[in-house]
Tab-separated table of C-alpha atoms in Angstrom:
chain	number	residue	atom	x	y	z
A	22	MET	CA	65.938	114.168	73.892
A	23	THR	CA	65.574	111.259	71.499
A	24	ASP	CA	63.994	107.959	72.530
A	25	GLU	CA	67.396	106.295	72.383
A	26	LYS	CA	68.964	108.948	74.603
A	27	MET	CA	66.047	108.667	77.029
A	28	ILE	CA	66.521	104.910	77.364
A	29	GLN	CA	70.268	105.347	77.894
A	30	GLU	CA	69.698	107.970	80.588
A	31	PHE	CA	67.052	105.869	82.312
A	32	ARG	CA	69.374	102.870	82.517
A	33	ARG	CA	72.360	105.010	83.549
A	34	VAL	CA	70.477	106.416	86.522
A	35	MET	CA	69.300	103.001	87.677
A	36	ARG	CA	72.819	101.601	87.390
A	37	GLU	CA	74.368	104.523	89.274
A	38	GLU	CA	71.828	104.266	92.081
A	39	ALA	CA	72.393	100.515	92.405
A	40	GLU	CA	76.162	101.083	92.496
A	41	ALA	CA	75.730	103.790	95.142
A	42	VAL	CA	73.949	101.334	97.435
A	43	LEU	CA	76.735	98.771	96.928
A	44	ARG	CA	79.397	101.368	97.765
A	45	ALA	CA	77.453	102.466	100.851
A	46	ALA	CA	77.345	98.857	102.057
A	47	GLU	CA	81.158	98.733	101.912
A	48	TYR	CA	81.537	102.159	103.557
A	49	ILE	CA	79.517	101.439	106.718
A	50	SER	CA	81.837	100.189	109.450
A	51	ASP	CA	81.354	96.780	111.065
A	52	GLY	CA	81.239	98.462	114.463
A	53	ALA	CA	78.433	100.787	113.404
A	54	VAL	CA	76.364	97.868	112.108
A	55	VAL	CA	76.634	95.998	115.402
A	56	GLU	CA	76.068	99.124	117.499
A	57	VAL	CA	72.924	100.200	115.635
A	58	VAL	CA	71.305	96.750	115.503
A	59	ARG	CA	71.975	96.052	119.176
A	60	LEU	CA	70.879	99.557	120.190
A	61	LEU	CA	67.505	99.123	118.494
A	62	SER	CA	67.118	95.555	119.728
A	63	ALA	CA	67.717	96.686	123.321
A	64	CYS	CA	65.288	99.631	123.083
A	65	LYS	CA	62.719	99.281	125.887
A	66	GLY	CA	60.485	102.003	124.531
A	67	ARG	CA	59.690	103.222	121.049
A	68	VAL	CA	61.904	104.154	118.118
A	69	VAL	CA	61.005	107.661	116.963
A	70	VAL	CA	62.328	108.724	113.553
A	71	SER	CA	62.488	112.236	112.122
A	72	GLY	CA	63.726	113.854	108.921
A	73	CYS	CA	62.919	116.690	106.515
A	74	GLY	CA	62.181	116.542	102.801
A	75	THR	CA	63.436	113.391	101.107
A	76	SER	CA	65.000	112.292	104.397
A	77	GLY	CA	61.531	112.567	105.915
A	78	VAL	CA	60.215	110.168	103.277
A	79	ALA	CA	63.023	107.740	104.154
A	80	ALA	CA	62.219	108.187	107.845
A	81	ARG	CA	58.626	107.104	107.247
A	82	LYS	CA	59.835	104.031	105.361
A	83	ILE	CA	62.164	103.167	108.255
A	84	VAL	CA	59.257	103.483	110.693
A	85	HIS	CA	57.081	101.149	108.632
A	86	GLU	CA	59.829	98.538	108.285
A	87	LEU	CA	60.623	98.591	112.012
A	88	CYS	CA	56.946	98.113	112.865
A	89	CYS	CA	56.791	95.177	110.427
A	90	VAL	CA	59.498	93.356	112.374
A	91	GLY	CA	57.907	93.946	115.761
A	92	CYS	CA	59.924	97.014	116.768
A	93	PRO	CA	57.402	99.749	117.732
A	94	ALA	CA	58.240	102.956	115.869
A	95	SER	CA	56.639	106.244	114.906
A	96	PHE	CA	57.446	109.219	112.686
A	97	LEU	CA	57.902	112.613	114.311
A	98	SER	CA	57.376	115.646	112.084
A	99	PRO	CA	60.188	118.126	112.830
A	100	ALA	CA	57.773	121.030	112.446
A	101	ASP	CA	55.268	119.520	114.886
A	102	ALA	CA	57.999	118.404	117.281
A	103	VAL	CA	58.935	121.951	118.286
A	104	HIS	CA	55.281	122.802	118.836
A	105	GLY	CA	54.648	120.117	121.458
A	106	GLY	CA	55.169	116.952	119.422
A	107	MET	CA	58.379	116.184	121.353
A	108	GLY	CA	56.058	115.136	124.156
A	109	VAL	CA	55.865	111.716	122.499
A	110	LEU	CA	59.495	111.056	123.453
A	111	ARG	CA	60.424	109.191	126.648
A	112	ALA	CA	63.745	108.373	128.309
A	113	GLU	CA	63.546	104.728	127.203
A	114	ASP	CA	63.089	105.696	123.531
A	115	VAL	CA	65.583	105.978	120.679
A	116	LEU	CA	65.323	109.083	118.495
A	117	ILE	CA	66.722	108.651	114.984
A	118	LEU	CA	67.516	111.826	113.067
A	119	VAL	CA	68.045	111.356	109.321
A	120	SER	CA	69.913	114.096	107.457
A	121	LYS	CA	72.397	113.788	104.591
A	122	GLY	CA	74.360	116.904	105.586
A	123	GLY	CA	73.647	116.430	109.274
A	124	SER	CA	72.921	120.057	110.106
A	125	THR	CA	69.313	120.489	109.027
A	126	ARG	CA	68.090	123.288	111.275
A	127	GLU	CA	64.733	121.697	112.063
A	128	LEU	CA	66.460	118.529	113.290
A	129	VAL	CA	69.198	120.319	115.220
A	130	THR	CA	66.419	122.076	117.136
A	131	LEU	CA	65.256	118.688	118.461
A	132	ILE	CA	68.597	117.801	120.075
A	133	PRO	CA	68.249	119.810	123.350
A	134	GLY	CA	64.800	118.332	123.993
A	135	CYS	CA	66.048	114.815	123.328
A	136	LYS	CA	68.933	115.333	125.751
A	137	ALA	CA	66.663	116.837	128.428
A	138	ILE	CA	64.230	113.911	128.181
A	139	GLY	CA	67.098	111.426	128.313
A	140	ALA	CA	66.292	109.511	125.126
A	141	THR	CA	69.087	107.911	123.100
A	142	LEU	CA	70.003	109.821	119.938
A	143	LEU	CA	71.039	108.001	116.750
A	144	ALA	CA	72.264	110.140	113.845
A	145	VAL	CA	72.066	108.910	110.258
A	146	THR	CA	74.190	111.163	108.064
A	147	GLU	CA	77.096	111.433	105.640
A	148	ASN	CA	78.891	114.054	107.735
A	149	ALA	CA	80.709	112.848	110.862
A	150	GLN	CA	81.420	116.453	111.905
A	151	SER	CA	77.806	117.608	111.569
A	152	ALA	CA	75.643	118.914	114.396
A	153	ILE	CA	73.516	115.783	114.734
A	154	ALA	CA	76.521	113.431	114.501
A	155	THR	CA	78.568	115.203	117.165
A	156	ALA	CA	75.578	115.340	119.528
A	157	ALA	CA	74.504	111.722	118.983
A	158	ASP	CA	75.019	108.709	121.217
A	159	ALA	CA	75.490	106.576	118.092
A	160	VAL	CA	76.105	107.405	114.435
A	161	LEU	CA	75.403	105.502	111.235
A	162	LEU	CA	77.673	107.079	108.637
A	163	LEU	CA	76.758	106.624	104.990
A	164	HIS	CA	78.521	107.892	101.901
A	165	THR	CA	77.372	108.769	98.380
A	166	ALA	CA	80.010	110.057	95.972
A	167	SER	CA	77.416	111.893	93.867
A	168	GLU	CA	73.775	111.940	92.900
A	169	PRO	CA	72.941	110.908	89.319
A	170	ASP	CA	71.007	114.057	88.363
A	171	PRO	CA	72.714	116.746	86.214
A	172	PHE	CA	73.052	119.144	89.170
A	173	ASN	CA	74.177	116.563	91.778
A	174	MET	CA	71.435	117.884	94.034
A	175	LEU	CA	68.452	115.511	94.107
A	176	ALA	CA	68.797	113.147	97.072
A	177	THR	CA	68.110	110.003	95.058
A	178	ALA	CA	71.073	107.629	95.294
A	179	SER	CA	71.846	108.824	98.822
A	180	ILE	CA	68.345	108.222	100.134
A	181	LEU	CA	68.216	104.758	98.579
A	182	SER	CA	71.356	103.964	100.588
A	183	VAL	CA	69.615	105.067	103.800
A	184	ILE	CA	66.582	102.919	103.028
A	185	ALA	CA	68.712	99.910	102.062
A	186	ALA	CA	70.789	100.259	105.229
A	187	PHE	CA	67.693	100.160	107.421
A	188	ASP	CA	66.206	97.296	105.430
A	189	ALA	CA	69.376	95.446	106.391
A	190	VAL	CA	69.082	96.598	110.012
A	191	CYS	CA	65.499	95.327	110.189
A	192	ILE	CA	66.390	91.922	108.763
A	193	CYS	CA	69.248	91.657	111.282
A	194	LEU	CA	66.749	92.534	114.043
A	195	MET	CA	64.405	89.775	112.849
A	196	GLN	CA	67.158	87.200	113.119
A	197	LEU	CA	68.635	88.523	116.356
A	198	ARG	CA	65.233	88.384	118.060
A	199	GLY	CA	64.090	85.145	116.465
A	200	TYR	CA	61.139	86.879	114.826
A	201	ARG	CA	58.693	84.294	113.437
A	202	LYS	CA	56.266	84.245	110.519
A	203	GLU	CA	53.444	83.687	113.002
A	204	GLN	CA	54.254	87.023	114.653
A	205	PHE	CA	54.324	88.772	111.269
A	206	ALA	CA	50.931	87.262	110.377
A	207	VAL	CA	49.370	88.954	113.413
A	208	ILE	CA	50.374	92.447	112.263
A	209	HIS	CA	50.148	91.884	108.496
A	210	PRO	CA	46.925	89.912	107.862
A	211	SER	CA	45.911	91.699	104.650
A	212	GLY	CA	47.094	91.817	101.057
A	213	ALA	CA	49.076	89.193	99.183
A	214	VAL	CA	51.612	88.968	102.028
A	215	GLY	CA	48.878	88.397	104.601
A	216	GLU	CA	47.244	85.764	102.420
A	217	ARG	CA	50.528	83.847	102.148
A	218	LEU	CA	51.201	84.112	105.860
A	219	LEU	CA	47.737	82.965	106.929
A	220	SER	CA	47.563	80.157	104.374
A	221	GLY	CA	50.940	78.794	105.397
A	222	LYS	CA	52.180	78.905	101.784
A	223	GLU	CA	55.818	79.773	101.157
């Protein structure tokens, strides 16, 4: 690969991923947006998020963002969940399962426990007919036409759409709940963000 070809490929991938997020924003239904934001806003317990592989990485990002806007959340490892970790879940909680195909075996295994405990199940997937979608109380459907890698296999564009969608959910939650900078300063006192918050600088 020449330097010129490398630069072209680099920029192509970034453009395709940005376009995938824009298309995903148009694909998500208005009803799903309202349902998911209000579901999480009304949660009386904790939001528990689980996913495998790249979806697991996205799940951890979702957890962090929710915590940043005052919505208590935690990541549940699918492997640990079936060895007692499901004990963290309560009836007042929302369990979010993130899976592009929607039938990841490790996540499907969590569904009976979630139902038995009585927690609310939210599926985040591209497949409306998948196991997690059909079992869920609410579904956030996303769509990615293709991934930018040569094999259309790496979950890159698709996972950025998941992360962007939940960034949007979190910002909606902030506004719906009237979340203030003073509240954010309490939980984020360090780093450049904390310095700005505590100094009162914009």
